[in-house]
């Protein structure tokens, strides 16, 4: 197999790699030409070399599960426990944004605007895209076929729009550069090349214009789907436009609740749905919860194959593909999500843990919130009678979580040392084909009520600082998929050679799926008074996970007759459940200003005052502000019985009974059998043996308290950007290092004549 070289000669994952099929044909792994060896005419007049150039743009800009590696660093949140996700209820841990001991200034604010590294530089990306567009215009037009030319140009316009949005969403207006700048032209010492910031509205208009061009030039579905699956389609371009216009209509940018913005978002998402449907995209398994109706098995499968059982309806509006090819020093080709969420006694990376609040907020089996449900919610037996998606989003003690791999012989007997020399010896009992998660703690004394106490975990699963509940979302469960996308390995601990555990994994990553497009459409519909349309979307979303014969008549637990803030709140709640751990929650909280409801914004500037939604979005929606709330790291289930033996040689449950003889593990695929006897049996086990402890931040006695400052919603420019381009005026609410004092750039100003320009007077009068 040949290496792939990007244009800098670095071994890397190219766009062509990500556009291959999951079966990983070698066709997309062939060596690419180094562009520096050839003239522009040679590159752009030939379809294959021009396509390779565009594929390299995919590599630089496509979002993917490997956030934090190389060119994809800090592009978007992908569901992992990054800085943004930790600001939500999905993950515990204080970030610098929430920590009252941290101060955010121009010197340490996250920089997604000015980055010198040429592989990750935003404007380096813009220049590469503009270079490709101009090369195609100069040498490809009239030489390539019309279809080839249009498809290449359409992809470029989409990627340029995406690159600009990645900057604009944080800081508002940025300099718009739509052509390749020549530093050798002019005699003004390059000053004519320094471009001031455009207004946020001008940037949104520019981005949407590029997306419209892309939609016009691209196909609804690629003719050779096996070869081109993953390439942008016209529907993808329109769906991203719909997402951006929804953002633009939301309170973050639309403080007065201008209805024309909501109408634009509504029309954009409606059009996206029409075009996507023409291309075979849709809600996979709609009205088909499957034969295992109470465990959302079909819903879980879409994260693996992206399509329904008929193979026609594709959920993946925007997908990045990976492979599991063994290749030294090239693990960017692998999706490591499976490895990251699996416990270490399955040879995973230890797992990812939801907050107690996240576990508690999921609906009950009747579709209602726990506090409103006809069923009584038991915080100890939290898994009882929950929304079907709960069981595919979380794993908990006593549930089966099978995988393809032989781990028992590798781990065998293991001795762990704790607390100043105390030891515990355990025999690991499972292979992947019969793995049951037993993640509970026990203690050498009865001091389990101390939140800071550190116990011992069953089955070699942790060191006393682990969660009992794991994130399971998007997992490649063996019970769902007989041919896993990972190449399970227990022979090496070196990530860069052959991928320990689940690391060599080819599961596709969906940045956008059809369910999100529907929810974007529903929100815009609700905001424009089209309540019935919005409500029907909520019913459609739930139709594929709820037993239609039982719950369709009651609208799957959805309250009838909702309007205004109540309806929008229901949509945002559905997004929390449906899109959990897919990287979407932080942006929902930010655009709706859910950290504090947007109160006090008027102190920043006249345009910042929230005059719509009654001046408080949280009150309008009927939700509690995130700031100031307690957030627990995770749930720990503990055995309130002193373990037998000073050296902690035995699990008190196993010492008393044969745990696995009593309970074989909850099989999600058979939960509905015999009136949910498996679930009831597990609940009885919990009540006999466990107490629940909601763990606060490590090292703290009190629950974490979340802080949020008014200027955090729209970030300021980092000092490096202002030093590099002195014409850049800082955002209001942040210090301006170049001009002194506080920033005067208003990211909410829509009148371009009031945007600061590079003049002595500051504002154009």
XYZ file of C-alpha atoms in Angstrom:
765
model
C 0.000 0.000 0.000
C 1.364 3.387 -0.960
C 1.785 6.417 1.224
C -0.399 9.468 0.851
C 1.497 12.721 0.736
C -0.202 16.032 1.168
C 1.210 19.076 -0.544
C 3.738 19.669 2.225
C 5.074 16.141 1.898
C 3.637 15.128 5.263
C 2.211 11.664 5.675
C -1.455 12.398 6.203
C -5.083 11.468 5.719
C -6.252 13.141 2.543
C -9.737 14.025 1.489
C -9.600 11.118 -0.923
C -9.094 8.768 1.991
C -12.146 10.075 3.780
C -14.215 9.786 0.653
C -13.644 6.076 0.208
C -16.154 3.485 1.251
C -16.112 1.845 4.622
C -14.909 -1.310 2.900
C -11.654 0.592 2.392
C -10.807 -0.020 -1.226
C -7.169 0.673 -2.049
C -8.274 2.998 -4.862
C -8.377 6.007 -2.579
C -5.023 5.234 -0.956
C -2.886 5.684 -4.028
C -0.043 8.175 -3.914
C -0.965 11.723 -4.865
C 1.197 14.052 -6.907
C 3.130 16.845 -5.239
C 1.661 19.985 -6.740
C 4.866 21.974 -6.526
C 6.387 19.869 -9.302
C 3.766 20.858 -11.844
C 2.437 24.064 -13.331
C -1.051 25.268 -12.480
C -2.139 24.528 -16.009
C -0.975 20.925 -15.687
C -2.794 20.482 -12.407
C -6.122 22.168 -13.161
C -6.567 21.185 -16.813
C -6.660 17.510 -15.860
C -9.604 16.194 -13.870
C -7.689 13.676 -11.769
C -4.974 16.097 -10.672
C -7.512 18.876 -10.125
C -9.651 16.486 -8.077
C -6.615 15.579 -5.986
C -6.133 19.275 -5.277
C -9.734 19.571 -4.096
C -9.373 16.376 -2.060
C -6.517 17.987 -0.187
C -8.913 20.765 0.843
C -11.193 18.085 2.243
C -8.323 16.808 4.343
C -7.670 20.250 5.779
C -11.278 21.190 6.511
C -13.494 18.141 6.937
C -14.669 17.736 10.527
C -14.004 14.390 12.066
C -13.810 12.318 15.209
C -10.051 12.814 15.381
C -10.337 16.339 16.747
C -7.077 17.411 18.327
C -4.934 15.753 15.695
C -3.217 17.716 12.949
C -5.312 19.833 10.638
C -8.621 18.955 12.276
C -7.648 20.449 15.628
C -10.352 22.637 17.178
C -12.602 22.832 14.117
C -15.832 21.627 15.690
C -16.984 19.783 18.763
C -17.550 16.124 17.924
C -19.118 14.745 21.077
C -15.932 14.144 22.995
C -15.122 15.804 26.331
C -13.595 18.932 24.836
C -13.671 22.444 26.298
C -17.026 23.247 24.726
C -18.797 20.046 25.785
C -17.592 20.491 29.362
C -19.506 23.783 29.466
C -22.727 21.786 29.078
C -24.477 19.193 31.209
C -22.996 16.410 29.046
C -19.602 16.286 30.772
C -18.220 17.224 34.169
C -15.117 19.295 34.770
C -14.513 23.006 35.023
C -13.225 24.750 31.930
C -11.433 28.096 31.900
C -14.697 29.672 30.740
C -16.563 28.562 33.853
C -13.854 28.689 36.481
C -14.164 31.790 38.656
C -10.427 31.611 39.328
C -9.656 32.041 35.629
C -9.826 35.303 33.705
C -10.411 35.294 29.958
C -8.602 38.110 28.134
C -7.185 38.783 24.693
C -4.008 37.010 25.825
C -5.549 33.615 26.526
C -8.872 33.460 24.680
C -9.088 30.511 22.300
C -7.856 31.585 18.875
C -9.730 30.314 15.829
C -8.798 33.318 13.716
C -5.038 33.794 13.561
C -2.866 30.657 13.608
C 0.620 30.676 12.130
C 0.834 26.925 11.500
C 0.249 26.650 7.773
C -1.649 23.391 8.088
C -4.170 24.781 10.555
C -4.165 28.490 9.698
C -7.714 29.652 8.853
C -6.519 32.152 6.294
C -3.996 29.649 5.017
C -7.001 27.471 4.276
C -8.781 30.408 2.620
C -5.766 31.069 0.405
C -5.561 27.405 -0.629
C -9.254 27.385 -1.523
C -9.016 30.671 -3.446
C -5.958 29.347 -5.265
C -7.906 26.272 -6.327
C -10.925 28.298 -7.430
C -8.776 30.641 -9.540
C -6.785 27.737 -10.958
C -9.964 25.999 -12.054
C -11.339 29.228 -13.525
C -8.140 29.897 -15.471
C -7.257 26.408 -16.693
C -10.163 24.070 -16.015
C -13.061 25.974 -17.513
C -13.475 24.886 -21.119
C -10.893 22.126 -20.687
C -12.674 19.941 -18.185
C -16.168 18.746 -18.966
C -18.912 21.022 -17.683
C -19.914 18.434 -15.082
C -16.348 17.945 -13.862
C -15.754 21.672 -13.637
C -19.027 22.366 -11.836
C -18.517 19.595 -9.314
C -14.997 20.721 -8.431
C -16.001 24.361 -8.132
C -19.051 23.470 -6.041
C -16.919 21.621 -3.531
C -14.530 24.571 -3.293
C -17.346 27.056 -2.647
C -18.747 24.828 0.081
C -15.403 24.429 1.818
C -14.718 28.174 1.665
C -18.105 28.882 3.238
C -17.415 26.321 5.944
C -13.980 27.763 6.677
C -15.400 31.275 7.093
C -18.228 30.041 9.295
C -15.724 28.376 11.617
C -14.317 31.855 12.298
C -17.490 33.951 12.199
C -19.421 31.800 14.669
C -17.002 32.711 17.475
C -16.130 36.371 16.925
C -18.601 37.773 14.440
C -17.319 39.670 11.404
C -13.903 38.846 9.937
C -11.985 40.117 6.902
C -13.463 38.702 3.703
C -10.809 37.663 1.202
C -12.251 36.037 -1.898
C -9.220 36.072 -4.159
C -5.550 35.179 -3.991
C -3.560 38.144 -2.740
C -0.254 38.876 -4.435
C 2.254 40.345 -1.995
C 4.442 41.558 -4.875
C 1.780 43.806 -6.360
C 1.641 47.479 -5.394
C 4.114 49.776 -3.721
C 2.387 50.378 -0.422
C 4.695 48.016 1.499
C 1.923 45.456 1.495
C -0.539 47.633 3.407
C -3.109 47.264 0.649
C -3.121 43.573 1.468
C -4.263 44.192 5.029
C -8.038 43.818 4.998
C -10.267 45.171 7.822
C -13.126 43.258 9.380
C -16.460 43.116 7.603
C -19.703 43.187 9.550
C -21.100 39.901 10.764
C -24.055 40.298 8.416
C -21.768 40.820 5.427
C -19.927 37.641 6.385
C -23.160 35.661 6.771
C -24.316 36.901 3.360
C -20.964 35.948 1.813
C -21.054 32.478 3.375
C -24.626 31.837 2.254
C -23.839 33.032 -1.269
C -21.010 30.496 -1.483
C -23.317 27.755 -0.215
C -25.932 28.702 -2.809
C -23.274 28.459 -5.534
C -22.233 25.079 -4.209
C -25.817 23.826 -4.190
C -26.305 24.923 -7.802
C -23.141 23.193 -9.014
C -23.215 19.948 -7.039
C -25.349 16.833 -7.616
C -28.105 15.733 -5.244
C -26.359 12.367 -5.124
C -23.045 11.311 -6.657
C -23.380 8.953 -9.595
C -20.670 6.604 -8.333
C -21.737 6.437 -4.706
C -19.253 3.724 -3.749
C -16.360 5.882 -4.911
C -17.660 9.300 -3.907
C -19.618 8.604 -0.747
C -18.708 11.405 1.640
C -18.342 14.128 -0.951
C -20.463 17.215 -0.517
C -23.849 17.173 -2.238
C -26.189 20.017 -3.059
C -28.352 18.930 -0.133
C -25.400 19.086 2.237
C -24.655 22.647 1.170
C -28.265 23.703 1.726
C -28.444 21.916 5.078
C -25.348 23.726 6.334
C -26.851 26.990 5.112
C -29.965 26.144 7.103
C -27.890 25.477 10.215
C -26.054 28.796 9.846
C -29.219 30.823 9.256
C -30.799 29.168 12.307
C -27.776 30.338 14.282
C -28.122 33.830 12.786
C -31.810 33.954 13.765
C -31.169 32.816 17.347
C -30.962 35.250 20.295
C -27.152 35.284 20.281
C -27.126 37.267 17.021
C -30.743 38.394 16.806
C -31.347 40.283 20.042
C -34.630 41.867 18.937
C -36.172 38.629 17.587
C -36.302 39.850 13.984
C -38.822 37.469 12.390
C -37.377 37.903 8.903
C -34.294 36.000 10.042
C -36.432 33.131 11.316
C -38.347 33.070 8.031
C -35.068 32.857 6.126
C -33.952 29.976 8.348
C -37.284 28.248 7.841
C -37.135 28.519 4.044
C -33.482 27.402 3.943
C -34.108 24.279 6.002
C -37.309 23.488 4.134
C -35.422 23.669 0.840
C -32.604 21.534 2.257
C -35.073 18.807 3.233
C -36.612 18.831 -0.249
C -33.255 18.493 -2.014
C -31.892 15.937 0.442
C -34.991 13.813 -0.018
C -34.462 13.890 -3.780
C -30.952 12.554 -3.199
C -32.083 9.618 -1.079
C -31.390 11.178 2.310
C -33.930 10.888 5.056
C -34.805 9.694 8.535
C -33.545 6.130 8.533
C -35.941 3.622 10.135
C -38.746 6.168 10.326
C -41.829 4.566 11.879
C -39.742 1.447 12.410
C -38.399 0.974 15.907
C -37.577 -2.611 14.961
C -38.499 -5.918 16.513
C -36.607 -4.953 19.685
C -38.891 -2.029 20.238
C -37.792 -0.986 23.676
C -34.064 -0.710 23.095
C -33.744 1.556 20.017
C -31.693 -1.042 18.173
C -32.476 0.385 14.738
C -31.668 3.901 15.905
C -28.302 2.700 17.197
C -27.493 1.060 13.866
C -27.603 4.324 11.934
C -24.326 5.397 13.542
C -22.691 2.337 12.025
C -24.146 1.985 8.533
C -25.983 5.375 8.275
C -28.793 3.761 6.278
C -32.073 2.053 7.015
C -32.629 -1.661 6.614
C -33.752 -1.220 3.010
C -30.409 0.367 2.183
C -31.997 3.343 0.442
C -32.600 6.086 3.018
C -29.319 7.650 4.098
C -29.144 9.447 7.460
C -25.635 10.801 6.824
C -26.076 14.262 5.333
C -22.411 15.031 6.005
C -20.050 12.190 6.834
C -16.311 11.680 7.302
C -15.037 8.167 6.666
C -12.184 6.242 8.233
C -10.484 2.898 7.694
C -8.867 0.243 9.861
C -5.820 -0.343 7.683
C -2.762 -1.193 9.747
C -0.262 1.556 9.037
C 2.564 2.781 11.253
C 2.509 6.445 12.281
C -0.766 7.148 10.501
C -3.465 6.730 13.108
C -5.327 9.781 11.785
C -7.018 7.299 9.472
C -8.715 5.651 12.432
C -11.794 6.731 14.349
C -10.863 6.333 18.023
C -14.330 6.985 19.480
C -14.945 3.284 20.166
C -11.594 2.998 21.898
C -12.198 6.107 23.978
C -15.615 5.054 25.344
C -14.775 1.432 26.182
C -13.679 0.535 29.750
C -10.065 -0.383 30.325
C -10.958 -3.964 31.246
C -12.181 -4.305 27.648
C -8.807 -2.962 26.514
C -10.357 0.417 25.804
C -9.055 3.773 26.927
C -11.035 3.857 30.185
C -14.337 5.266 29.005
C -16.127 8.610 28.941
C -18.568 9.491 31.689
C -21.835 11.455 31.663
C -22.790 13.798 34.456
C -25.484 12.745 36.891
C -27.633 15.565 35.493
C -27.373 14.162 31.968
C -28.470 10.699 33.081
C -31.414 12.124 35.002
C -32.779 14.392 32.269
C -33.693 11.715 29.670
C -37.432 11.075 29.238
C -39.228 8.118 30.718
C -40.649 5.306 28.599
C -43.884 7.237 28.082
C -41.947 10.107 26.484
C -42.410 12.539 29.365
C -39.727 14.152 31.479
C -39.047 12.249 34.725
C -40.759 14.913 36.837
C -43.857 14.830 34.613
C -44.077 11.128 33.857
C -46.803 8.756 34.961
C -43.977 6.469 36.115
C -42.120 7.252 39.324
C -38.466 7.976 38.674
C -36.057 6.160 40.970
C -32.621 7.868 40.953
C -30.983 4.641 42.166
C -32.551 2.443 39.500
C -32.191 5.210 36.921
C -32.400 2.783 33.997
C -35.959 1.714 34.726
C -38.638 2.666 32.173
C -36.607 5.212 30.224
C -36.774 6.573 26.682
C -35.440 3.820 24.368
C -32.500 6.010 23.338
C -31.313 6.025 26.955
C -30.102 2.437 26.631
C -28.035 3.186 23.522
C -26.614 6.386 24.969
C -25.407 5.012 28.320
C -23.992 1.778 29.713
C -24.398 0.965 33.391
C -23.648 -1.856 35.865
C -25.207 -5.138 34.842
C -25.748 -4.382 31.154
C -24.266 -6.415 28.321
C -21.845 -4.543 26.073
C -20.392 -7.184 23.809
C -17.486 -6.751 21.419
C -15.365 -8.796 19.038
C -12.204 -9.653 20.927
C -10.502 -12.048 23.325
C -9.495 -10.075 26.406
C -9.710 -12.634 29.202
C -6.493 -14.441 28.347
C -4.622 -11.164 28.009
C -5.568 -9.667 31.386
C -6.012 -12.832 33.429
C -5.289 -12.262 37.115
C -4.339 -8.723 38.014
C -3.130 -7.232 41.291
C -3.893 -3.566 41.923
C -2.361 -1.405 44.637
C -4.250 1.382 46.389
C -4.150 3.714 49.366
C -0.586 3.495 50.579
C 0.058 -0.145 49.756
C -3.279 -1.929 50.082
C -3.699 -4.463 47.291
C -6.551 -6.204 45.540
C -6.286 -9.231 43.308
C -8.980 -9.937 40.738
C -9.530 -12.509 38.064
C -10.958 -10.930 34.950
C -13.960 -13.098 33.989
C -14.991 -12.052 30.471
C -14.179 -12.199 26.823
C -15.768 -9.717 24.463
C -18.508 -12.106 23.402
C -19.893 -12.276 26.954
C -18.816 -8.933 28.410
C -21.038 -7.446 31.106
C -20.245 -4.050 32.588
C -19.885 -4.264 36.373
C -18.697 -0.815 37.361
C -19.360 -0.411 41.076
C -17.131 0.491 44.003
C -16.560 -0.958 47.445
C -14.433 0.063 50.412
C -12.163 -1.211 53.125
C -14.309 0.693 55.629
C -17.873 1.968 55.754
C -16.976 5.547 54.903
C -18.660 5.366 51.508
C -20.732 8.460 52.264
C -17.628 10.642 52.063
C -17.744 12.094 48.553
C -13.961 12.321 48.466
C -13.354 8.739 49.531
C -11.659 6.498 47.016
C -12.857 2.916 46.765
C -12.098 -0.115 44.659
C -13.859 -1.167 41.489
C -15.038 -4.600 40.415
C -13.561 -6.520 37.484
C -10.330 -4.524 37.155
C -12.348 -1.635 35.769
C -10.753 1.285 37.569
C -8.732 2.661 40.424
C -11.495 4.109 42.541
C -11.872 7.267 40.462
C -14.175 5.978 37.786
C -17.835 6.315 36.961
C -20.457 3.610 37.200
C -22.202 4.970 34.089
C -20.388 5.094 30.747
C -21.220 6.850 27.497
C -22.299 4.221 24.986
C -23.592 6.473 22.173
C -22.374 5.492 18.687
C -20.834 2.260 19.959
C -20.220 -0.636 17.583
C -22.022 -3.230 19.723
C -21.518 -6.807 18.645
C -25.199 -7.543 19.234
C -26.025 -4.943 16.591
C -23.226 -5.525 14.128
C -21.819 -8.967 13.419
C -18.959 -7.523 11.357
C -17.397 -4.778 13.501
C -15.727 -1.762 11.945
C -12.714 -2.096 14.236
C -9.760 -4.478 14.108
C -9.499 -5.454 17.774
C -5.925 -5.861 18.961
C -4.497 -6.966 22.319
C -0.914 -7.542 21.272
C 0.623 -4.088 21.317
C 0.457 -0.998 23.463
C 1.844 1.276 20.759
C -0.836 3.504 19.251
C 1.347 4.520 16.321
C 2.034 1.004 15.038
C -1.025 -1.191 14.997
C -3.597 0.311 17.316
C -4.162 -1.132 20.769
C -7.696 -2.253 21.595
C -10.356 -0.652 19.400
C -8.166 2.094 17.922
C -8.030 0.710 14.402
C -11.644 1.567 13.717
C -13.434 2.584 10.521
C -16.787 3.684 11.931
C -17.996 6.715 9.942
C -18.430 10.027 11.726
C -21.559 12.082 10.950
C -21.093 15.821 11.385
C -24.683 16.335 10.248
C -27.482 13.840 9.943
C -31.002 14.149 8.678
C -32.482 14.242 12.174
C -30.611 17.484 12.874
C -31.861 19.048 9.640
C -35.421 18.186 10.659
C -34.920 19.689 14.108
C -33.394 22.835 12.585
C -36.475 23.106 10.397
C -38.803 22.487 13.351
C -37.226 25.229 15.439
C -37.507 27.794 12.656
C -41.097 26.698 12.037
C -41.984 27.140 15.716
C -40.367 30.578 15.813
C -42.501 31.684 12.862
C -45.781 30.382 14.218
C -45.944 27.184 12.156
C -46.627 25.115 15.236
C -48.175 22.095 13.537
C -45.171 21.650 11.240
C -42.797 21.809 14.183
C -44.855 19.349 16.219
C -44.989 16.843 13.372
C -41.184 16.824 13.218
C -40.972 15.919 16.909
C -43.355 13.031 16.298
C -41.298 11.851 13.327
C -38.096 11.874 15.377
C -39.659 9.703 18.068
C -41.461 7.376 15.673
C -38.349 5.322 15.007
C -37.481 4.657 18.652
C -40.896 4.329 20.313
C -43.305 1.437 19.817
C -45.816 3.064 17.492
C -48.571 0.640 18.503
C -48.227 1.782 22.117
C -47.293 5.447 21.957
C -48.343 6.950 18.603
C -51.841 7.624 19.922
C -50.385 9.741 22.741
C -47.972 11.578 20.426
C -45.054 9.687 21.982
C -45.429 11.627 25.215
C -45.313 15.038 23.564
C -47.718 17.612 24.935
C -50.331 18.713 22.407
C -51.098 22.349 21.704
C -47.655 23.743 22.514
C -46.808 27.163 21.076
C -44.089 29.819 21.389
C -41.460 29.294 24.026
C -42.972 26.039 25.261
C -42.740 24.483 21.800
C -39.225 25.746 21.143
C -38.202 24.464 24.567
C -39.558 21.025 23.643
C -37.508 21.100 20.436
C -34.336 22.046 22.297
C -35.025 19.255 24.780
C -35.438 16.783 21.937
C -32.095 17.944 20.566
C -30.528 17.216 23.960
C -31.730 13.620 23.734
C -31.511 12.851 20.021
C -28.173 14.605 19.447
C -26.544 13.840 22.806
C -22.770 13.427 22.579
C -22.685 14.518 18.943
C -21.116 17.917 19.653
C -24.251 20.028 19.180
C -25.315 20.977 22.707
C -22.799 23.772 23.381
C -23.848 25.693 20.285
C -27.524 25.273 21.232
C -26.824 26.671 24.697
C -24.724 29.496 23.328
C -27.075 30.630 20.574
C -30.037 30.579 22.990
C -27.911 32.182 25.737
C -28.874 29.471 28.209
C -25.989 30.109 30.571
C -27.736 33.137 32.057
C -30.711 33.916 29.824
C -28.915 36.877 28.254
C -29.628 39.227 31.137
C -27.260 42.154 31.625
C -26.106 42.196 28.017
C -27.103 45.849 27.616
C -24.135 46.860 29.737
C -21.863 45.840 26.849
C -23.530 48.040 24.250
C -26.847 49.253 22.911
C -27.062 46.486 20.288
C -26.338 43.830 22.909
C -29.520 44.453 24.895
C -31.826 41.444 24.632
C -35.144 43.053 23.736
C -36.822 39.957 22.340
C -38.038 36.894 24.287
C -39.039 39.081 27.223
C -35.426 39.987 27.906
C -34.598 36.536 29.300
C -34.410 33.448 27.093
C -34.375 31.039 30.033
C -37.599 32.494 31.413
C -39.125 32.453 27.926
C -38.247 28.783 27.483
C -39.050 27.795 31.048
C -35.594 26.389 31.788
C -33.085 26.963 34.566
C -29.950 28.941 33.613
C -26.804 26.828 33.483
C -24.650 29.329 35.374
C -24.712 28.782 39.098
C -26.163 25.284 38.884
C -24.549 22.265 40.484
C -23.017 19.820 38.052
C -21.693 16.459 39.177
C -18.877 14.674 37.443
C -20.542 11.292 37.372
C -22.664 8.712 39.178
C -20.903 6.150 41.308
C -22.786 3.127 42.594
C -21.225 1.813 45.792
C -21.648 -1.237 48.007
C -22.381 -0.018 51.566
C -20.829 -3.120 53.110
C -17.310 -3.250 54.487
C -15.207 -5.512 52.322
C -13.822 -8.650 53.931
C -10.062 -8.515 54.437
C -7.586 -5.788 55.175
C -5.916 -6.163 51.783
C -9.117 -5.890 49.800
C -8.721 -9.320 48.257
C -12.385 -9.779 47.408
C -15.443 -8.036 46.084
C -18.086 -8.059 48.874
C -20.825 -8.971 46.411
C -18.835 -11.829 44.956
C -17.878 -12.850 48.473
C -21.533 -13.177 49.398
C -23.031 -14.567 46.194
C -22.040 -15.726 42.762
C -22.986 -12.473 41.049
C -22.933 -13.828 37.522
C -25.000 -16.852 38.445
C -27.636 -14.560 39.917
C -27.618 -12.121 37.046
C -26.289 -12.734 33.521
C -26.522 -9.146 32.346
C -29.296 -7.068 30.837
C -29.705 -7.933 27.169
C -30.960 -4.769 25.474
C -32.248 -6.794 22.556
C -34.666 -8.688 24.799
C -35.774 -6.063 27.293
C -39.426 -6.314 26.281
C -39.660 -10.054 26.898
C -41.768 -11.284 29.805
C -42.882 -7.812 30.844
C -39.344 -6.523 31.176
C -38.296 -9.154 33.686
C -34.629 -8.525 32.933
C -34.965 -4.879 33.843
C -36.927 -5.678 36.986
C -34.374 -8.270 38.040
C -31.545 -5.793 37.657
C -33.477 -3.184 39.642
C -33.904 -5.666 42.493
C -30.173 -6.293 42.390
C -29.453 -2.544 42.623
C -31.798 -2.098 45.569
C -30.181 -4.965 47.445
C -26.559 -4.037 46.910
C -26.009 -0.410 45.855
C -26.259 3.154 47.037
C -25.924 6.043 44.605
C -23.254 8.723 45.046
C -23.194 11.720 42.679
C -19.552 12.683 42.575
C -18.624 16.386 42.518
C -15.449 17.828 41.050
C -12.391 15.980 42.180
C -10.801 17.610 45.199
C -13.825 19.792 45.958
C -16.213 19.394 48.836
C -19.098 21.159 47.147
C -20.802 20.668 43.820
C -19.275 22.461 40.878
C -20.730 25.885 40.325
C -20.759 27.206 36.799
C -19.883 30.843 36.155
C -20.519 32.773 32.943
C -19.561 36.342 32.011
C -21.650 38.505 29.626
C -18.816 38.844 27.071
C -18.273 35.073 26.834
C -21.055 34.554 24.303
C -19.091 36.286 21.520
C -15.374 35.827 21.829
C -12.774 38.538 21.453
C -9.800 38.446 19.122
C -6.588 36.992 20.472
C -3.601 39.329 20.783
C -1.718 37.537 17.982
C -4.436 38.464 15.477
C -4.440 42.152 16.468
C -0.643 42.397 16.452
C -0.423 40.777 13.031
C -3.092 43.070 11.548
C -3.341 46.434 13.375
C -6.456 47.361 11.373
C -8.440 44.724 13.235
C -10.586 46.358 15.876
C -11.402 44.310 18.940
C -14.919 43.218 19.855
C -16.892 45.210 22.389
C -16.372 43.720 25.825
C -12.727 42.795 25.230
C -9.498 44.793 25.524
C -7.937 46.082 22.308
C -4.158 45.662 22.419
C -3.562 47.494 19.123
C -5.671 50.603 19.672
C -5.787 50.723 23.437
C -8.781 50.628 25.732
C -11.868 48.539 25.186
C -12.868 47.138 21.824
C -15.213 49.151 19.604
C -16.115 46.536 16.950
C -19.779 45.656 17.360
C -20.378 42.097 16.075
C -24.127 42.713 16.250
C -24.103 45.860 14.096
C -25.761 45.253 10.730
C -25.030 48.689 9.229
C -21.645 48.384 7.462
C -21.091 52.144 7.644
C -20.818 51.844 11.422
C -18.127 49.196 11.348
C -14.661 50.502 12.399
C -12.225 50.883 9.512
C -8.554 51.736 9.333
C -8.893 55.502 9.700
C -7.882 57.972 12.360
C -11.510 58.593 13.245
C -12.318 54.972 14.027
C -15.911 54.868 12.809
C -17.024 55.947 9.359
C -19.488 58.758 10.001
